[in-house]
Coordinates of C-alpha atoms in Angstrom, one line a residue:
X156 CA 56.8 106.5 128.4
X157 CA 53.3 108.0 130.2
X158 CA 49.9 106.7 129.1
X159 CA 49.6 110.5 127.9
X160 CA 52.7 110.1 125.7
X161 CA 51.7 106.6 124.6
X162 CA 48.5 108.2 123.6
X163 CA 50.2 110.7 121.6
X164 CA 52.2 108.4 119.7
X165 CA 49.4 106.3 119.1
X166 CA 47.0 109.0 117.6
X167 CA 50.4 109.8 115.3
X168 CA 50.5 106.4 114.3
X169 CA 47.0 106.0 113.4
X170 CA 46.5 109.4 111.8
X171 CA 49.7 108.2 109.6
X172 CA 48.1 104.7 108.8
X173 CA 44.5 106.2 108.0
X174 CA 46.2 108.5 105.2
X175 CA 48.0 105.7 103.9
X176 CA 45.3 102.7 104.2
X177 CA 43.1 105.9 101.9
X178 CA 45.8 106.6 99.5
X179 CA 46.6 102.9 98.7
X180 CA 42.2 102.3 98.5
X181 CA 42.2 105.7 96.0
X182 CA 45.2 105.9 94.2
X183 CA 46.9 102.7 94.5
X184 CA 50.3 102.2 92.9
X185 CA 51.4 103.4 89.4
X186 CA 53.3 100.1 88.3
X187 CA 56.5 100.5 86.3
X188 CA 57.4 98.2 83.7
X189 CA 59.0 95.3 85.9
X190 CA 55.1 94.8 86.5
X191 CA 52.9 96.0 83.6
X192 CA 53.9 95.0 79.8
X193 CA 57.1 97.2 77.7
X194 CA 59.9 96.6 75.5
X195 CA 63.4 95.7 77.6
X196 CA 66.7 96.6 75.3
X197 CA 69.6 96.3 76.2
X198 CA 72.6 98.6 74.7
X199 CA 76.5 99.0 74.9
X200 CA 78.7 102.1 74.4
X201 CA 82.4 102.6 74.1
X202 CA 83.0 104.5 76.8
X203 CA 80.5 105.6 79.8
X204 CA 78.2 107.2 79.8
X205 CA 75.1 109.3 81.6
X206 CA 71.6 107.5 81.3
X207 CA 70.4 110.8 82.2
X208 CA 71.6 112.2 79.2
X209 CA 70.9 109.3 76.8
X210 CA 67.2 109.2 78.3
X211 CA 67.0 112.7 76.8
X212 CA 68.0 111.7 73.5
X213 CA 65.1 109.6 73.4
X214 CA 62.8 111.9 74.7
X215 CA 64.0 113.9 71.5
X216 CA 63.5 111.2 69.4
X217 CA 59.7 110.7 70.6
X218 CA 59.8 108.1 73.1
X219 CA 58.9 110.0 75.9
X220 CA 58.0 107.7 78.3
X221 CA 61.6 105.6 78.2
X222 CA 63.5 104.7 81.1
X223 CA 67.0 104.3 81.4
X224 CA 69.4 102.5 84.2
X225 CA 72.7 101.6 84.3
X226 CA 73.0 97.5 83.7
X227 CA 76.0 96.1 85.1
X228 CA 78.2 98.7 84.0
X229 CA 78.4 102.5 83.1
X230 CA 78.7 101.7 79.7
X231 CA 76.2 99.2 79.3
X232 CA 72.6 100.7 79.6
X233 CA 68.8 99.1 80.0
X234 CA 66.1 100.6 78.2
X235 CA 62.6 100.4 79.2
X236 CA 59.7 101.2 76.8
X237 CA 55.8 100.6 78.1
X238 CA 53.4 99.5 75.8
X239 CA 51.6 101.9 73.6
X240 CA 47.7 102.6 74.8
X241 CA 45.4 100.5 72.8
X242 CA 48.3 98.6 71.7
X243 CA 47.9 94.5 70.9
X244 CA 49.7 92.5 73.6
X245 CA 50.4 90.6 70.7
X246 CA 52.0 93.0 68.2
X247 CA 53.8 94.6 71.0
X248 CA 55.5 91.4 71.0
X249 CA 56.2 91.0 67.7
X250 CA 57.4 94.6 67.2
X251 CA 59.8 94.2 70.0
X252 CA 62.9 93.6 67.7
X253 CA 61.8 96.2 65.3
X254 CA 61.5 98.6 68.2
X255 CA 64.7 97.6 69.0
X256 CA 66.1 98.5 66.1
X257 CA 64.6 101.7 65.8
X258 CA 66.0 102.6 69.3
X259 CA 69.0 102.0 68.5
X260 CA 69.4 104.4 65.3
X261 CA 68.0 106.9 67.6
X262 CA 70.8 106.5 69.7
X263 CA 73.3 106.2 67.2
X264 CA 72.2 109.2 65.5
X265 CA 72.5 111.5 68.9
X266 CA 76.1 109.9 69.5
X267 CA 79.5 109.7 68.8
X268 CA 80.0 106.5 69.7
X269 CA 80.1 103.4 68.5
X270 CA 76.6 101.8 70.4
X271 CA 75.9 97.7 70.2
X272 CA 72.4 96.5 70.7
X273 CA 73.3 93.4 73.1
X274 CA 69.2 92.2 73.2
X275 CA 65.3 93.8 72.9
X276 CA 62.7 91.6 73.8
X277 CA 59.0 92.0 75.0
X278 CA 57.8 91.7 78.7
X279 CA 54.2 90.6 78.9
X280 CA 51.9 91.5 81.6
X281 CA 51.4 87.6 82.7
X282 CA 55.3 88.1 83.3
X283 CA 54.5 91.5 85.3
X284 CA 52.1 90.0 87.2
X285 CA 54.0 87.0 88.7
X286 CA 56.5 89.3 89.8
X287 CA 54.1 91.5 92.1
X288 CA 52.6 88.0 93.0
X289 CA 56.2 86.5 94.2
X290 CA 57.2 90.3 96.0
X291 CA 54.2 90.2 97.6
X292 CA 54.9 86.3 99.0
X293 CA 58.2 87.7 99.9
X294 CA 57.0 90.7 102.1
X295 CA 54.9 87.8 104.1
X296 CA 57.0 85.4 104.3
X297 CA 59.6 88.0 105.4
X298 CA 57.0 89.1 108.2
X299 CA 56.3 85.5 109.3
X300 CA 60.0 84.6 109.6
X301 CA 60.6 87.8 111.6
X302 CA 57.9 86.5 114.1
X303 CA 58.4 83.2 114.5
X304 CA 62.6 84.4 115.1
X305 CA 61.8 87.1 117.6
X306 CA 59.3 84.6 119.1
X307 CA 61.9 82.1 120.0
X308 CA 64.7 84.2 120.5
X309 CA 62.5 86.5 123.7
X310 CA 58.7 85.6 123.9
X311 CA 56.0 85.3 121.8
X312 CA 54.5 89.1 122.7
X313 CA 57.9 90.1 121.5
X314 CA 57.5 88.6 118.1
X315 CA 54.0 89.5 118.0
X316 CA 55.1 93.3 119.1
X317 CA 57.9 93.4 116.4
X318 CA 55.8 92.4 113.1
X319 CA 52.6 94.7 114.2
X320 CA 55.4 97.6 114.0
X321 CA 57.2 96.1 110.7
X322 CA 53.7 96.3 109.4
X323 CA 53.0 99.8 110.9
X324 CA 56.4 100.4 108.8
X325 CA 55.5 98.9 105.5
X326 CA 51.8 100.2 105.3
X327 CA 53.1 103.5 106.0
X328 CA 56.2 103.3 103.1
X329 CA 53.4 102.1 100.7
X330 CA 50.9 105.0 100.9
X331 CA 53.7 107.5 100.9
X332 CA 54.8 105.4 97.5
X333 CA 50.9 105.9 96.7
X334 CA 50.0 109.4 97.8
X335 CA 53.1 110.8 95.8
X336 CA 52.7 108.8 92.7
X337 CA 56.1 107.4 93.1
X338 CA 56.7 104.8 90.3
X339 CA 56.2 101.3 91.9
X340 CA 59.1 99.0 90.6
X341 CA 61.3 96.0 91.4
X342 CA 63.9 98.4 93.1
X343 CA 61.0 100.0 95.2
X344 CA 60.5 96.0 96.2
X345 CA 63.8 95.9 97.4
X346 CA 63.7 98.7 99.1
X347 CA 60.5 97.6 101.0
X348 CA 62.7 94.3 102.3
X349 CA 65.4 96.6 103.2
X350 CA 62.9 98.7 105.4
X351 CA 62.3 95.6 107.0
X352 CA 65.6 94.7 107.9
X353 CA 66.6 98.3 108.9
X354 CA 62.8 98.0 111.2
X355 CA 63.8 95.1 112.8
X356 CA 67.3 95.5 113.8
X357 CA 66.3 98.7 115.6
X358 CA 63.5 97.2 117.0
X359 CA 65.5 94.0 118.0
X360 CA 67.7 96.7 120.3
X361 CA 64.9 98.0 121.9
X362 CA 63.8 94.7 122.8
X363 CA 67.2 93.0 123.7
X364 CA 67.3 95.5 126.1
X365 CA 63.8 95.7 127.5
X366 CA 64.6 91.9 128.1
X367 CA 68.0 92.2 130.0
X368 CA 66.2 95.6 132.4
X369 CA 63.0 93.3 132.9
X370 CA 65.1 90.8 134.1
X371 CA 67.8 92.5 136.0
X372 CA 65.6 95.9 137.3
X373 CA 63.9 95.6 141.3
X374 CA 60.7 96.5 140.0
X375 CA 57.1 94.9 138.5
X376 CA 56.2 98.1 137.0
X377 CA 56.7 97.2 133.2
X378 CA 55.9 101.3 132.5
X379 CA 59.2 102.0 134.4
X380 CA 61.4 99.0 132.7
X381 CA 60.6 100.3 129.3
X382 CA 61.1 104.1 129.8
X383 CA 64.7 103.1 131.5
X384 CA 64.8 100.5 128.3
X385 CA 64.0 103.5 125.5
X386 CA 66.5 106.0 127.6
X387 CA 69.2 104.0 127.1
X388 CA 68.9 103.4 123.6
X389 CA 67.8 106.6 122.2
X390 CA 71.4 108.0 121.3
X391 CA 72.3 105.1 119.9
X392 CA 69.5 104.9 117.7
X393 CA 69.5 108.6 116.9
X394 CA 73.1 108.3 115.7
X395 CA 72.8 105.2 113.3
X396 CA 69.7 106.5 111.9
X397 CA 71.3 109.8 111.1
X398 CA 74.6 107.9 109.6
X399 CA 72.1 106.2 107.2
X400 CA 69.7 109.2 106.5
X401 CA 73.5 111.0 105.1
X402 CA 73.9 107.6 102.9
X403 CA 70.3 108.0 101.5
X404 CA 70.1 111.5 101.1
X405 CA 73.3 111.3 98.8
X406 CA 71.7 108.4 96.9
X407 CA 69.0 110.5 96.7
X408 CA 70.6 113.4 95.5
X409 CA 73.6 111.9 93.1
X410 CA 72.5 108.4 92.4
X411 CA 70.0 109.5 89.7
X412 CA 67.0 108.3 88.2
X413 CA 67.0 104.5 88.4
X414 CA 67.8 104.7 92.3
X415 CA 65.4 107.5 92.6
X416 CA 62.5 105.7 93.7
X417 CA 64.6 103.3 96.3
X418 CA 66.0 106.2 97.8
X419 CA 62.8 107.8 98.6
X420 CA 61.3 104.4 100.1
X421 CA 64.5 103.7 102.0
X422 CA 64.5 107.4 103.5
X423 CA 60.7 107.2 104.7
X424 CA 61.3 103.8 105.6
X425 CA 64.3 104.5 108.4
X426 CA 62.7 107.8 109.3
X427 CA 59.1 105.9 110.4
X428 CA 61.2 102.9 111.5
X429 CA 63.2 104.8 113.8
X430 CA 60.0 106.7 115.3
X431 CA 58.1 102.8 115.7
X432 CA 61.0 101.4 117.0
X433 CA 61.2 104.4 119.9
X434 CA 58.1 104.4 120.7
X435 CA 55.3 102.1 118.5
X436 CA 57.2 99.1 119.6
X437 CA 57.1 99.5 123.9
X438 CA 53.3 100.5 123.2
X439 CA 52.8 97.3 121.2
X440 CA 53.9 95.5 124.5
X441 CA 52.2 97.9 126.8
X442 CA 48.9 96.9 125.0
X443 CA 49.9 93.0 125.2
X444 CA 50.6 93.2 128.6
X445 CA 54.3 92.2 129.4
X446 CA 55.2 91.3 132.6
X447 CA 58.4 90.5 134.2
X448 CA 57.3 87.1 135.0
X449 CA 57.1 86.5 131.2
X450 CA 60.9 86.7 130.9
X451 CA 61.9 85.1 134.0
X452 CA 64.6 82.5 133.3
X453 CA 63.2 78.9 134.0
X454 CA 64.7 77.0 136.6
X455 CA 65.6 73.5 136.4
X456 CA 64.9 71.1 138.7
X457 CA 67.2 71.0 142.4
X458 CA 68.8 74.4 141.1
X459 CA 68.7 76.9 143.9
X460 CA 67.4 80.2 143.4
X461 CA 69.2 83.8 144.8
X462 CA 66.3 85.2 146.4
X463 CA 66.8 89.3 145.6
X464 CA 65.5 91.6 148.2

């Protein structure tokens, strides 16, 4: 990769994280209910049956803000109510059951079948916010296990390299998640820690194979090592990235609602995590200054050396 293509690529990455470091300050995130206060109820048809469709009948019935996902099975459904504005923490609570209830006639009324209220109970916000406390905790602690791993495994530039571009990743998923007012949720959570595992395993590639050409290639130049390094890996990232992208995009498209949000991450995700991995990751070791001599395989003591023209 040229310093002028190097330059490129960093103005595109730091055009991409200025948007999103602004949208997160500005809009920040529009919680769903697995982090703000709401009613949970659980219910159970007969046969299966399409949350889209049931989600509707609520909206009939006046709860317009519901959401409904699958739970287990298609015939068992989870309904998610937020708490009314101006609404008492308290009486939310205590008119869980009775909202429950209510729900539930709705439902009834709409339907053929025979529907069984399996639970309803009230999620406070001190609940909500020891969840986005704990996913938080796990997005570090993710990060620092990543370089500490890719530390020992290559060389500590490498592990520094691969969580400055899991980072790059993340930031960016986030203020897409922001800018579009894409409901942050427990599934959007998950698919944060799936970007990270999709990141790294691409970037782990990259960097196996720098690591095998820096020791094996008759040169110093470490430019050279990681052009030959990002040539021989492009197809094969190209290709698994597009095999996914199908996988997503069908999520995406047939999956409905309650995987709506995951899709979208997960597709942003593997589209900036293939791009970082290509070309965020060599610069990241460009700018900490890898050298052959910091992969050279130590030699023990009264071993004999090849010398290599």
């Amino acid at each position: 990769m040229s310093a002028k293509r190097r330059r490129i690529t960093s103005m595109i990455s730091g055009t991409m994280l200025i948007i999103a470091l602004l949208s997160l300050a500005i809009n920040r995130f529009e919680f769903g209910l697995d982090f703000t206060s709401g009613t949970l109820i659980e219910v159970g048809y007969e046969q299966a049956v399409d949350p889209a469709d049931v989600r509707q009948q609520l909206v009939s019935a006046g709860y317009e803000e519901a959401v409904v996902v699958t739970f287990g099975s298609d015939r068992d459904l989870l309904v998610r109510l937020p708490v009314e504005a101006g609404e008492d923490d308290l009486a939310a609570a205590s008119a869980a059951s009775t909202l429950g209830v209510e729900v539930l006639e709705a439902l009834r009324s709409a339907s053929d079948q025979n529907i069984e209220m399996r639970r309803s109970e009230y999620v406070g916000p001190k609940v909500g916010a020891e969840l986005a406390e704990k996913g938080a905790l796990a997005l570090l602690v993710a990060l620092g296990i990543v370089m500490m791993y890719v530390a020992m495994r290559f060389q500590y530039k490498f592990g520094v390299a691969a969580v400055l571009a899991l980072m790059h990743d993340v930031i960016v998923v986030l203020g897409v998640i922001s800018l579009f007012h894409l409901t942050f949720d427990l599934t959007v959570m998950a698919a944060l820690l799936a970007v990270i595992g999709y990141s790294l395993n691409d970037t782990i590639v990259v960097f196996d194979r720098a690591r095998e050409n820096f020791r094996t290639m008759r040169t110093n130049d470490p430019e050279v090592v990681l052009n030959t390094t990002l040539n021989q890996v492009i197809s094969r990232t190209f290709v698994t990235s597009l095999t996914t992208m199908l996988a997503l995009f069908s999520m995406l498209i047939i999956g409905g609602e309650s995987i709506r949000g995951f899709a979208i991450a997960l597709i942003v995700g593997v589209g900036v995590g293939t791009y970082t991995s290509l070309n965020i990751s060599c610069n990241f070791l460009m700018r900490l200054k890898i050298q052959k001599e910091d992969l050279a395989v130590p030699v023990k003591e009264g071993e004999e050396v090849d010398s290599m023209p």
